[in-house]
Structures are given as C-alpha cells and as structure tokens.
PDB file of C-alpha atoms in Angstrom:
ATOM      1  CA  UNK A  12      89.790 106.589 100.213  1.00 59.00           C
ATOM      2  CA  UNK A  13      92.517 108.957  99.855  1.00 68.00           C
ATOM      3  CA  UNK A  14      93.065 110.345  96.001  1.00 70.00           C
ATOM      4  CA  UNK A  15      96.535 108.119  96.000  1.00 68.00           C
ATOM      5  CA  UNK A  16      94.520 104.887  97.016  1.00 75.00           C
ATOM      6  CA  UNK A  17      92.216 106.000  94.030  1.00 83.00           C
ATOM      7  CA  UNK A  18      94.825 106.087  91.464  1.00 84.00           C
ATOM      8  CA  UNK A  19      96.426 103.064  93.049  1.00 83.00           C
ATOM      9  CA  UNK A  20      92.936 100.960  92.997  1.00 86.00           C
ATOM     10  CA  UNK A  21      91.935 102.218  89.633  1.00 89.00           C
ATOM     11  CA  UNK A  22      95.550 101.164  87.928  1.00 88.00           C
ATOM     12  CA  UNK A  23      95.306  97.683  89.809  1.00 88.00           C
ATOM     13  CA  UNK A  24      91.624  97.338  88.258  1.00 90.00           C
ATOM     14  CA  UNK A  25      92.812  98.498  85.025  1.00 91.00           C
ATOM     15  CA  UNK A  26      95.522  95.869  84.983  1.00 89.00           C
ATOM     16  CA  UNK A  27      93.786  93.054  86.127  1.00 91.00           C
ATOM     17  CA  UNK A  28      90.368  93.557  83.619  1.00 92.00           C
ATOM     18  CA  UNK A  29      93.015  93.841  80.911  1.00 90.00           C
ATOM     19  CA  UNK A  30      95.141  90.684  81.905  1.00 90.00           C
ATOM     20  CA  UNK A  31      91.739  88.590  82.522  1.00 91.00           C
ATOM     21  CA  UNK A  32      89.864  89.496  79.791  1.00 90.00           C
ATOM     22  CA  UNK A  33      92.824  89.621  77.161  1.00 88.00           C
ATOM     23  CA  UNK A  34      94.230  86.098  78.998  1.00 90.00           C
ATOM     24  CA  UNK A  35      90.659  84.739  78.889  1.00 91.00           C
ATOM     25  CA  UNK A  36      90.399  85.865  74.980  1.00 88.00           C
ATOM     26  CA  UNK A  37      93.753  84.149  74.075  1.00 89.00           C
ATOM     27  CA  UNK A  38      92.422  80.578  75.718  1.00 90.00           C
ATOM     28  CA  UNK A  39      88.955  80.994  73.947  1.00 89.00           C
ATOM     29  CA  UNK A  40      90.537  81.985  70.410  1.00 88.00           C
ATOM     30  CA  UNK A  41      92.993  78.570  70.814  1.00 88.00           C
ATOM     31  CA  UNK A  42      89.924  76.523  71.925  1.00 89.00           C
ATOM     32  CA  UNK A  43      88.010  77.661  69.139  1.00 87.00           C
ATOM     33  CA  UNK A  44      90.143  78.286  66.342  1.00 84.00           C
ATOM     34  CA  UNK A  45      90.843  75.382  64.426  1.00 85.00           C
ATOM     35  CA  UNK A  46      94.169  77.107  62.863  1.00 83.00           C
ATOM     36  CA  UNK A  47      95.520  77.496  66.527  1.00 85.00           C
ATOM     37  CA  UNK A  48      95.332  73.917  67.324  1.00 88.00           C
ATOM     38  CA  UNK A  49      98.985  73.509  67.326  1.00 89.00           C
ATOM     39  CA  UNK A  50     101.477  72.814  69.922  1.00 91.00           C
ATOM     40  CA  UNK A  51     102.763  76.153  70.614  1.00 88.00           C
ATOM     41  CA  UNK A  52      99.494  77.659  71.274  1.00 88.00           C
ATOM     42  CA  UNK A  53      98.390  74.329  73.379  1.00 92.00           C
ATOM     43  CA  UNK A  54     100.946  75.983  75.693  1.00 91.00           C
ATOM     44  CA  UNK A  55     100.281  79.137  75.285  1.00 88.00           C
ATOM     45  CA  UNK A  56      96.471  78.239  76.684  1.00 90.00           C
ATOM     46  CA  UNK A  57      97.426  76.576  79.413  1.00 92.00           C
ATOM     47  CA  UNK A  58     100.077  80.171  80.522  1.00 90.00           C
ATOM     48  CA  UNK A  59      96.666  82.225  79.626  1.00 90.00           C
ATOM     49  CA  UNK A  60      95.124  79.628  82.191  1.00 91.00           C
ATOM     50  CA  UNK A  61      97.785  79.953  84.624  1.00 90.00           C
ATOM     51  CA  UNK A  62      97.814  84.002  84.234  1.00 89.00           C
ATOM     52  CA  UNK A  63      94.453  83.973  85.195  1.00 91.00           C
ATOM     53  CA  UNK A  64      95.168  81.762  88.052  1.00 90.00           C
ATOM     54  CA  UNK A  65      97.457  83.631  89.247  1.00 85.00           C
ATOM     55  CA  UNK A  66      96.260  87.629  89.376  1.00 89.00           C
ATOM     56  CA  UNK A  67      93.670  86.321  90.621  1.00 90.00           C
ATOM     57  CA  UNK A  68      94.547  85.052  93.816  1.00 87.00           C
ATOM     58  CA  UNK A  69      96.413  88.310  94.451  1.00 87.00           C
ATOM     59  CA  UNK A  70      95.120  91.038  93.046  1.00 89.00           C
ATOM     60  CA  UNK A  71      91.527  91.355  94.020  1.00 88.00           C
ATOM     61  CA  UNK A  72      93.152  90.945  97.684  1.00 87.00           C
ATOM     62  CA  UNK A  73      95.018  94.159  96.892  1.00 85.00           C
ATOM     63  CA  UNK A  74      92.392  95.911  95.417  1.00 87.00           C
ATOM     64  CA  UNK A  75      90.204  95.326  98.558  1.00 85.00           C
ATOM     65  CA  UNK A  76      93.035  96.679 100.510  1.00 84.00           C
ATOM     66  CA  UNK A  77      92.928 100.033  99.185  1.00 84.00           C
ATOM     67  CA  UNK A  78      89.822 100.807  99.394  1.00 84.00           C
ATOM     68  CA  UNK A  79      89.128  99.925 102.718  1.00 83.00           C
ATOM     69  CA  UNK A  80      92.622 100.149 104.085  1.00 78.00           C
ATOM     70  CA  UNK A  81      92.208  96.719 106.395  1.00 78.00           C
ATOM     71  CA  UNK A  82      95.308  94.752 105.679  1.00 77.00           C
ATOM     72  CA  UNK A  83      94.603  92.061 107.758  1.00 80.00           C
ATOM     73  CA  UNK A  84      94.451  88.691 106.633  1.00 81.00           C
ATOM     74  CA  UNK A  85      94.066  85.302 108.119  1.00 83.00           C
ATOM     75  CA  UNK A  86      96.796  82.518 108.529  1.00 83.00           C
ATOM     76  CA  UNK A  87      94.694  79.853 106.082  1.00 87.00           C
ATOM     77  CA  UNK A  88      94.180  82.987 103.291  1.00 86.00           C
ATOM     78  CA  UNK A  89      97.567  83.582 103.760  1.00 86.00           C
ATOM     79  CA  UNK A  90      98.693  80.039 103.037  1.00 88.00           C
ATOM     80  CA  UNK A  91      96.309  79.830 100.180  1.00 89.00           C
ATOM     81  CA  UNK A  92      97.901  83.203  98.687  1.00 89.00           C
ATOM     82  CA  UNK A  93     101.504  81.825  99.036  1.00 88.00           C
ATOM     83  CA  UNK A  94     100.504  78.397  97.973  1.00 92.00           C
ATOM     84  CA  UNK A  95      99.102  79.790  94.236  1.00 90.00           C
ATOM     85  CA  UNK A  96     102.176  82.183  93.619  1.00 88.00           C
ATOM     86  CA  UNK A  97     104.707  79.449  94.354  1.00 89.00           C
ATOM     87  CA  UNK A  98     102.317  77.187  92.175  1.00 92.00           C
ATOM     88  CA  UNK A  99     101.718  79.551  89.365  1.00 89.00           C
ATOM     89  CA  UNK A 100     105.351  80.753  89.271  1.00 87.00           C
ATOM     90  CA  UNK A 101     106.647  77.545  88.536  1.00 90.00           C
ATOM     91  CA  UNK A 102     104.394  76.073  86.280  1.00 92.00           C
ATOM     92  CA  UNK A 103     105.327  79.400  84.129  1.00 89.00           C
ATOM     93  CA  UNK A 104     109.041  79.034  84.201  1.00 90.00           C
ATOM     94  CA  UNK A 105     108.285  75.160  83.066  1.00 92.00           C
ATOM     95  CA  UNK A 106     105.863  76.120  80.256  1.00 92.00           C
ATOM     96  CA  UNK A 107     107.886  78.705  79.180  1.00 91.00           C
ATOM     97  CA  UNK A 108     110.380  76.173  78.443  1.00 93.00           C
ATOM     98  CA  UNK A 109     108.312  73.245  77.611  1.00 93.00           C
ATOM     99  CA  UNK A 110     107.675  76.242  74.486  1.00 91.00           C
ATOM    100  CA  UNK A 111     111.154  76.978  74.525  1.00 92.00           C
ATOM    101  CA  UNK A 112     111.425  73.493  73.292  1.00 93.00           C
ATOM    102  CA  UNK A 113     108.891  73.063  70.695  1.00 92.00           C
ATOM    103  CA  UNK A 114     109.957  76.505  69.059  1.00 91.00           C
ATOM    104  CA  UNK A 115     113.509  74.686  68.937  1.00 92.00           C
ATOM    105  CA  UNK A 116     112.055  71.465  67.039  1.00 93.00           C
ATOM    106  CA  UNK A 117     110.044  73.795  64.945  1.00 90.00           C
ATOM    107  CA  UNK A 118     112.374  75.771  63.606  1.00 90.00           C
ATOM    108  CA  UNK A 119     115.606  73.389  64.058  1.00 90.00           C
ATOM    109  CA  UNK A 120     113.700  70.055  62.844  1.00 90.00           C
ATOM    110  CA  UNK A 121     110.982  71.471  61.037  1.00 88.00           C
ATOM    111  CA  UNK A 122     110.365  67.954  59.068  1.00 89.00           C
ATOM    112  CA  UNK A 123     110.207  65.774  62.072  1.00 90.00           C
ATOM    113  CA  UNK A 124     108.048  68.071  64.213  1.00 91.00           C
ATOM    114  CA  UNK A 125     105.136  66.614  63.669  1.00 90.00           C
ATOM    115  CA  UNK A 126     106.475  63.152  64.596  1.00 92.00           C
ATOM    116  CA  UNK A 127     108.111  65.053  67.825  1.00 92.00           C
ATOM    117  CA  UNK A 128     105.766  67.047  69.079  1.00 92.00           C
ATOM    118  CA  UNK A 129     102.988  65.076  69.111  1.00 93.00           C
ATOM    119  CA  UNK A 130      99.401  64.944  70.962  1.00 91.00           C
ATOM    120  CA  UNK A 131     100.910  62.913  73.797  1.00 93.00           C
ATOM    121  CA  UNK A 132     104.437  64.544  74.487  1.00 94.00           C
ATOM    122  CA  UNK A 133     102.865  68.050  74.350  1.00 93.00           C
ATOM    123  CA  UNK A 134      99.927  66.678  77.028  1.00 94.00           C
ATOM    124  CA  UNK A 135     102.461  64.880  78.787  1.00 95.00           C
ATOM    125  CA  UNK A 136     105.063  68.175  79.240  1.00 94.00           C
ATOM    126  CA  UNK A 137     101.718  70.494  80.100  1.00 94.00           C
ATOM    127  CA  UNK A 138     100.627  67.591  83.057  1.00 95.00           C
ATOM    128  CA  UNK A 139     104.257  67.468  84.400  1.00 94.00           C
ATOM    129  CA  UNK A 140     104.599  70.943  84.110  1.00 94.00           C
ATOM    130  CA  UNK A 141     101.004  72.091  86.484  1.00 95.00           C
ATOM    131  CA  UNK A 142     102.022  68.851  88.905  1.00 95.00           C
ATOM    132  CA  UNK A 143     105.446  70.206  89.425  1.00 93.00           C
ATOM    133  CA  UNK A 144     104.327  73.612  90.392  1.00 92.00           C
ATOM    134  CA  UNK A 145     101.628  72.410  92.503  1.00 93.00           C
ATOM    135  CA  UNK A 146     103.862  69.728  94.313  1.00 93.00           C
ATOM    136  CA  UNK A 147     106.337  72.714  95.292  1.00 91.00           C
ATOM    137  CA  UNK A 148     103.564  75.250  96.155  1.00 91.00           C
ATOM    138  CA  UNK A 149     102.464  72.217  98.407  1.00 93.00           C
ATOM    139  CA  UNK A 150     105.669  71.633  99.722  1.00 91.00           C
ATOM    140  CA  UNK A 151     106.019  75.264 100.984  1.00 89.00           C
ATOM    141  CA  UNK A 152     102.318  75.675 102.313  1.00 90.00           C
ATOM    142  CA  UNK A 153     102.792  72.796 104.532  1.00 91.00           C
ATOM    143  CA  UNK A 154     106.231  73.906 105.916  1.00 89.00           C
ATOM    144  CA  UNK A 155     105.197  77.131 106.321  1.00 88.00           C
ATOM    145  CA  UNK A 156     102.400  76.329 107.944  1.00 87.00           C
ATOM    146  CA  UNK A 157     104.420  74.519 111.019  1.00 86.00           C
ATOM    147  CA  UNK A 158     106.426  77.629 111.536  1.00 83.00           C
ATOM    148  CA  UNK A 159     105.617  79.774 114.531  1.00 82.00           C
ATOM    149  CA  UNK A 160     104.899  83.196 114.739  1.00 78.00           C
ATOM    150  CA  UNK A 161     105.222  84.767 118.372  1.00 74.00           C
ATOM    151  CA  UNK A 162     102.719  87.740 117.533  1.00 68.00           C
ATOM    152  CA  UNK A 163     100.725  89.293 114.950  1.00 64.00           C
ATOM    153  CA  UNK A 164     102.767  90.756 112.370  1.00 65.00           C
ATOM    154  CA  UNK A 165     102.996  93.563 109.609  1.00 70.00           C
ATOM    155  CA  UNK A 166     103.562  91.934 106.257  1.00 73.00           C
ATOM    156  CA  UNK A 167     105.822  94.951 104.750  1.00 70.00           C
ATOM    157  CA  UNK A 168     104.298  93.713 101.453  1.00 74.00           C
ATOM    158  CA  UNK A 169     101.933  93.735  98.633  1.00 76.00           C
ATOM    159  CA  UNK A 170     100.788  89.853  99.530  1.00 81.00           C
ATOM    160  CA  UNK A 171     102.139  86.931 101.630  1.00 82.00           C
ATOM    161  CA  UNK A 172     104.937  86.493  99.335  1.00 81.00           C
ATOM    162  CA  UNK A 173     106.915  83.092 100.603  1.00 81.00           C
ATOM    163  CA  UNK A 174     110.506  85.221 101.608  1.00 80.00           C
ATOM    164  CA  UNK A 175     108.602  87.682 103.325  1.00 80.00           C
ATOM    165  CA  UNK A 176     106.639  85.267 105.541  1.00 84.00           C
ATOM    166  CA  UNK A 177     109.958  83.757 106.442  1.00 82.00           C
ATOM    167  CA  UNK A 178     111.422  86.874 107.309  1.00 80.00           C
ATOM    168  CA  UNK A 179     108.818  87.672 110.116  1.00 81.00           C
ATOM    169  CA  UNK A 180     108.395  83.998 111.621  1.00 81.00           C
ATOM    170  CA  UNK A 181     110.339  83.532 114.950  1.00 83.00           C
ATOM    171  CA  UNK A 182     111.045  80.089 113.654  1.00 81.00           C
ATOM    172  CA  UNK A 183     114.285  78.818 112.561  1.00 81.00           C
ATOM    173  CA  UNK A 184     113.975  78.686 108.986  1.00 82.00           C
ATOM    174  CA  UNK A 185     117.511  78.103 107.847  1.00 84.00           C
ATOM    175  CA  UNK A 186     116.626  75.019 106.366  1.00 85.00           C
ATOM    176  CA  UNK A 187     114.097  76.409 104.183  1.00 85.00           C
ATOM    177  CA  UNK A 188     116.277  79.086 102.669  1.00 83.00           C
ATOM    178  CA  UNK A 189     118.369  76.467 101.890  1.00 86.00           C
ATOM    179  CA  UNK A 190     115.712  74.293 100.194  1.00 84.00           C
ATOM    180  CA  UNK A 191     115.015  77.709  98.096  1.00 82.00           C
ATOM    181  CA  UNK A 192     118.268  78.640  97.015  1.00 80.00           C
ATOM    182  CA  UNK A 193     118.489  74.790  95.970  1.00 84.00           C
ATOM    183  CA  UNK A 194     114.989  75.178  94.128  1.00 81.00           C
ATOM    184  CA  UNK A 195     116.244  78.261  92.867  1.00 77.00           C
ATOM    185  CA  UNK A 196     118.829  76.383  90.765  1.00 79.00           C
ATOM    186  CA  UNK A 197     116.319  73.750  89.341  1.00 82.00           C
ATOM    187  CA  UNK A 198     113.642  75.669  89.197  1.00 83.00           C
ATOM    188  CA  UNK A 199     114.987  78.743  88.185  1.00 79.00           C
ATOM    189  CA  UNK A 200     118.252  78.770  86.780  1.00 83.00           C
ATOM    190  CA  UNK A 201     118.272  74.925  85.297  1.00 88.00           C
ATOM    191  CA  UNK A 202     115.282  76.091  82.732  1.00 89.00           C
ATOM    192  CA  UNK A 203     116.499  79.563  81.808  1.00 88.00           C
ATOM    193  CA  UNK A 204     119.510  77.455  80.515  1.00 90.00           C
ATOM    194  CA  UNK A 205     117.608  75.408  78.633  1.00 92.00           C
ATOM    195  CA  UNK A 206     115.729  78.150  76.808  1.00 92.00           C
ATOM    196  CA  UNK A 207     118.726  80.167  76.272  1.00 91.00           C
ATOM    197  CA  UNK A 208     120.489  76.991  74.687  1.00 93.00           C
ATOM    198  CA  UNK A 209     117.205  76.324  72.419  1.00 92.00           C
ATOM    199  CA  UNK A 210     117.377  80.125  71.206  1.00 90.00           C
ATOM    200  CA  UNK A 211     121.186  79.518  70.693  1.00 91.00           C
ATOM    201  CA  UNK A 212     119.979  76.431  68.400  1.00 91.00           C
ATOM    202  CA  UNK A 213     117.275  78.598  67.108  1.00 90.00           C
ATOM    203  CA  UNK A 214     119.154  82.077  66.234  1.00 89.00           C
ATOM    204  CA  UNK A 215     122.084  79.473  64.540  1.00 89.00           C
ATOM    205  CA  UNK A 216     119.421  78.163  61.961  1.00 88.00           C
ATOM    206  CA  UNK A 217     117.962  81.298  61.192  1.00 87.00           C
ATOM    207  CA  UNK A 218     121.437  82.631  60.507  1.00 86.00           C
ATOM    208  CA  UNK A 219     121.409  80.329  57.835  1.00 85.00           C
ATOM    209  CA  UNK A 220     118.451  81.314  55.843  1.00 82.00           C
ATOM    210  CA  UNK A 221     119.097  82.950  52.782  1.00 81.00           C
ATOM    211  CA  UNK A 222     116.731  85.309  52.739  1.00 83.00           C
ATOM    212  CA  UNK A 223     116.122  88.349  54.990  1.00 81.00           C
ATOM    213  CA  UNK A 224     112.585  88.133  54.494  1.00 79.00           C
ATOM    214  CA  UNK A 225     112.685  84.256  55.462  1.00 79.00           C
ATOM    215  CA  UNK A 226     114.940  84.979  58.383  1.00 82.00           C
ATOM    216  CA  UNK A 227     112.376  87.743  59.607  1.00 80.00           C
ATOM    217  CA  UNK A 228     109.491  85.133  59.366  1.00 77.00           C
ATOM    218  CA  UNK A 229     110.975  82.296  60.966  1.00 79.00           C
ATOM    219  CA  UNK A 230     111.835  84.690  63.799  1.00 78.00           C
ATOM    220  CA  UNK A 231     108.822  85.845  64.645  1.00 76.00           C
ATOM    221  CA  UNK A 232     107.515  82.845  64.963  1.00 74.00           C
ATOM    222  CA  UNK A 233     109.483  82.634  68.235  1.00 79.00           C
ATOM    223  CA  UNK A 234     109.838  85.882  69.285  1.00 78.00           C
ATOM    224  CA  UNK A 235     106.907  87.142  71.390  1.00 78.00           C
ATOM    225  CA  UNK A 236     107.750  83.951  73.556  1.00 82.00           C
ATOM    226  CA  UNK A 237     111.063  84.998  74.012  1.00 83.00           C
ATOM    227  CA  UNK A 238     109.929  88.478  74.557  1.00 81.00           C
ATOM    228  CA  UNK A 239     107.603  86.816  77.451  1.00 82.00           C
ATOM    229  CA  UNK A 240     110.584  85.039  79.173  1.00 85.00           C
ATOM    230  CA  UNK A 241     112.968  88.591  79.171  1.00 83.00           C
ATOM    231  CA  UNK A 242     110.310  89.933  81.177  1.00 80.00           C
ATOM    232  CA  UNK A 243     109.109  87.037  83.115  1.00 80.00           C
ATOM    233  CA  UNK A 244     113.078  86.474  84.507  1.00 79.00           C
ATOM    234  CA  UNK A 245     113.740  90.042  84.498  1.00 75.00           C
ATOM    235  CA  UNK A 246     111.460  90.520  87.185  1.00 71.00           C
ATOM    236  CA  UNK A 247     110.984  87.987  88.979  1.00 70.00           C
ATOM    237  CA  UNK A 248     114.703  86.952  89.494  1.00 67.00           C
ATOM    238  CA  UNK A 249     115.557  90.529  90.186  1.00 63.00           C
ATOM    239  CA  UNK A 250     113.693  90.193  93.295  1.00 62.00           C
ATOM    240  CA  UNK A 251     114.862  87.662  94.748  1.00 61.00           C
ATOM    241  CA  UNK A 252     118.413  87.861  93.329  1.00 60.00           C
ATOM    242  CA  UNK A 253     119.476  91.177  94.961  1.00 58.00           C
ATOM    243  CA  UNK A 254     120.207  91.618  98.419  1.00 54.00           C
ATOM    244  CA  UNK A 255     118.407  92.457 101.171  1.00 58.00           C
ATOM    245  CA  UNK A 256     118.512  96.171 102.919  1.00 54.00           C
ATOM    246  CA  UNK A 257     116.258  98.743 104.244  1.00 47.00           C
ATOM    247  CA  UNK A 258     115.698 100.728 101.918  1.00 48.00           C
ATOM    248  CA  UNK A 259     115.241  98.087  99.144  1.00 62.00           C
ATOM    249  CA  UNK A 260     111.473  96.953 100.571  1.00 65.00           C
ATOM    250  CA  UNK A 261     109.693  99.889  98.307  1.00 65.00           C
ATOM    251  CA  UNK A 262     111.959  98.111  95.471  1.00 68.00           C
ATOM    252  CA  UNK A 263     110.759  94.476  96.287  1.00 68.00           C
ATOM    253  CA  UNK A 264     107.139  95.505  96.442  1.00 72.00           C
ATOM    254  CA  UNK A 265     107.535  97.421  93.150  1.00 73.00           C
ATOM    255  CA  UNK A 266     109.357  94.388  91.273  1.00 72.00           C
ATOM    256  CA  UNK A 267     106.666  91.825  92.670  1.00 75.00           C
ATOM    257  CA  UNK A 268     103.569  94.482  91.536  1.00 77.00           C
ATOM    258  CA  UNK A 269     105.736  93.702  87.732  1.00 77.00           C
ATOM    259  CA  UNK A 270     105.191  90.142  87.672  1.00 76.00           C
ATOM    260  CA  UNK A 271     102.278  89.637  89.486  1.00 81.00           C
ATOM    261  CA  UNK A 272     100.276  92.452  87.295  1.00 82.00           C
ATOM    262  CA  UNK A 273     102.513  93.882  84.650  1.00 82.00           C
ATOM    263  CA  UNK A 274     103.617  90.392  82.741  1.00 82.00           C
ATOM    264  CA  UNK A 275     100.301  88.550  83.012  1.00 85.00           C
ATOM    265  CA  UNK A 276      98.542  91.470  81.408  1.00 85.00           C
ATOM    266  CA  UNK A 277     101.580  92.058  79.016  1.00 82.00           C
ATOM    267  CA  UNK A 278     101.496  88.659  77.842  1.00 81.00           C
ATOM    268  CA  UNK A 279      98.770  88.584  76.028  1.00 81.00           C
ATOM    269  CA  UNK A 280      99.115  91.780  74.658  1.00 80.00           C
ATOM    270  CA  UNK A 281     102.564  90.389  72.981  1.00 79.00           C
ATOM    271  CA  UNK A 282     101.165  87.169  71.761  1.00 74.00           C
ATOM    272  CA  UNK A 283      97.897  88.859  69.977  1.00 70.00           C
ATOM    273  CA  UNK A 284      99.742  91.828  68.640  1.00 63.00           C
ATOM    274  CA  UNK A 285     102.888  90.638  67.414  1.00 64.00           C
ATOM    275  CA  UNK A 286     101.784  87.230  66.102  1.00 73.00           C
ATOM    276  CA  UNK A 287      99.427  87.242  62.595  1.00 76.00           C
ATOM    277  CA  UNK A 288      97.387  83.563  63.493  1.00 78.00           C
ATOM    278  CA  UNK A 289      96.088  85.281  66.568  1.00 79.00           C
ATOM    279  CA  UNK A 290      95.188  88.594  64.903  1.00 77.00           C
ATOM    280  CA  UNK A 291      94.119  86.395  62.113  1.00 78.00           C
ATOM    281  CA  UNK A 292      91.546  83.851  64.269  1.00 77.00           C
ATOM    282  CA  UNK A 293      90.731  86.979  66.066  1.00 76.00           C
ATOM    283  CA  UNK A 294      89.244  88.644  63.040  1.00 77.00           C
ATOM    284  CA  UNK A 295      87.378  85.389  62.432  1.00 77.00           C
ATOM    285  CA  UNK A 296      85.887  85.095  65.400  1.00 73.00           C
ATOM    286  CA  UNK A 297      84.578  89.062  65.308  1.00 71.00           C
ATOM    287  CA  UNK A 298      83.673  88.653  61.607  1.00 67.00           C
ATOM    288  CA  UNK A 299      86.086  91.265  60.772  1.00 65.00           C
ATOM    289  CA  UNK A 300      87.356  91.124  57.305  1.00 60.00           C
ATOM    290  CA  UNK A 301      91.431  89.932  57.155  1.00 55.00           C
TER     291      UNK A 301
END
C-alpha cells in the first residue's frame, strides 16, 4: 500500500468510525432518553438509522479497495451497492422533509402540535418514507439488472453509482434516463420545495417574535435540520445536476465521497453540538453533571 492509499484508507476509516459511532449514539440517546421522545427526534433516529445504512454498504467496499488495490466486484454486489444508495438517498430527502414539516407545525402551530403530530401520523410519514425509497431502489436494481454489458468494464468510480452503471452498459437506456430526470423532479426537486416553503412559513413567524432572545431560541430549534438539508442538496444535486465532460469524473467522484462520507458523519455532529436536549440527555446518560 502506497503512502497515498494510506492517507486515503486512514481518512475513509476515520470518517466512517465517526459517522457510525456518532450516528449509532444519536439513535441510542433518542431510544433511551425519555426527554427525546418527541417527533422531531423520532425522525431524526430513523436518518441516524438510515446513515448507518448507508456508509455502510459503501464504504467498507472502498476501504478494502485501497488496501489491496482489487477493484473488482461482482454483478449481484454491484446491484446490492446501487440498490442501498438509491434506497438510502431517498428515504433521506423524504425524512428530511417529513422534519421539514413537523418543525413547520411546531413553530407555526405550536398549540395544535400535539393534536397534529401525533404517534400515528409521525409512524405513518417514517413507514411511507423507508417504503418509498426501497420501492425506487427496487425499481432500479431490477432494470438494471436486465441491461447488457458486452464486456467487463472499469467503473471510473468510487462505487456502482446508478448513472455510472448506465453510462458503461451497451444497452439502450434512454428510457431510464428519462424515468430519472422524471424521479428527479418528485423525488428531488418536489421535496426541496416543500422544505423551502415550510422554512418560508417558519422564518415569517419568527420574524414576529418580539424578542431577539425568543427569535434566537425558536430558531435553533430548526436550524441544525436545515443546516443538514444545505449540505445534503448541495452535494448530492451538484452531481448529478452539472454536465457531463472529461475532465469532470475526478469532480463526480469527489462530490459523491461528500455525501456518501462527509454528510452522514456531519450529521450527527450538527444535531449533538448545536442542539442543548442532545448535549443535555448526553450528559445524562455519561453521568456528567449539566
């Protein structure tokens, strides 16, 4: 092992022990904490879930890859690989605004939230929102699996990323770039909308607070989730929003390491650090003294 693949192995370890263990921390503190049996962080569990889901179906692959240097990997791996991004994506974009959503009651109905957001809506959001992503991770494993490939080929890539695998097949896949740019709108762009309008909503009634100090409390309430969304869309739809060249593969594989490593480790980092329940049930469950 070279000392590049060192560095490179050592960062990917680094970011995946972080994102599991501080992912795995923020599910256990909600589970166990009493004071974080709320809504919001009912959601936030089940992205912590979904983090871990998701690095790890791709990064121990990578990891294995540069120490050894084999980049082989078979056609059913492959599938399985494609199958949890597509999966995990989506069910992120959809939780992120299924929490888009109860920040908006919370802060712009506070006295009805508890009648709104109840046990079965907020189960009922969470269900839709993990069948969703698994129907369309489905959808594109089984397509993708009739396509032909005439030969073995070099995956110019960090894993078997779904636009990638349709660049190399010798299949017609015309259809299913049009089936993506389609989900890109519903999947995509449809629920960005929706949590822009709810922090439209939101930033309206905290204009109205009296009180800086009330403003900056209500606020925060909502703003490591909105924090989490910047960099969720910022990366992800940078990548497949810009257009194809050359000398833009180096770029692709450097916005995909972002949010397959970067934002699930960053996300908990943002939720424990800038939000005082966490820190607070944190210091509980160490025995530290608030």
């Amino acid at each position: 092992m070279t000392g590049v693949s060192a560095i490179l192995f050592i960062s990917i370890l680094l970011m995946y022990l972080i994102s599991l263990v501080g992912n795995l921390l923020i599910t256990s503190l909600v589970c166990l904490a009493s004071t974080l049996h709320t809504p919001m962080y009912f959601f936030l569990c089940n992205l912590s879930l979904q983090d871990m889901f998701y690095i790890s179906s791709i990064l121990p692959k990578l990891m294995v890859i540069t120490v050894t240097g084999d980049t082989s990997i078979s056609f059913p791996g492959c599938i399985l690989q494609m199958f949890m991004f597509v999966f995990c994506l989506d069910a992120e974009f959809f939780l992120l605004t299924a929490m888009a959503y109860d920040r908006y009651v919370a802060i712009c109905k506070p006295l009805h939230y508890s009648v709104i957001m109840n046990n079965r809506l907020c189960f009922l959001l969470n269900v839709l929102c993990w069948i969703a992503g698994g129907l369309n991770g489905l959808m594109h494993s089984l397509m993708v699996s009739r396509l032909s490939f005439c030969m073995l080929q070099d995956i110019n890539h960090i894993f078997c990323e779904l636009k990638i695998i349709l660049a190399i097949s010798c299949s017609d896949t015309s259809k299913m770039i049009t089936i993506i740019l389609i989900e890109g709108l519903f999947i995509g762009v449809i629920p960005f909308v929706l949590i822009m309008t709810s922090y439209v909503f939101i930033i309206s009634s905290i204009l109205k607070i009296r009180t800086s100090a009330g403003r900056l409390k209500t606020f925060s309430s909502c703003s490591s989730h909105l924090v989490i969304v910047i960099l969720l869309y910022g990366t992800s739809l940078g990548f497949y929003m810009k257009t194809d060249s050359e000398h833009s593969q180096e770029q692709d594989k450097l916005l995909s390491l972002l949010y397959i490593a970067v934002v699930p480790m960053l996300n908990p980092l943002v939720y424990s650090l800038r939000n005082k329940e966490v820190l607070n049930a944190l210091k509980t469950f160490l025995k530290i003294p608030k």
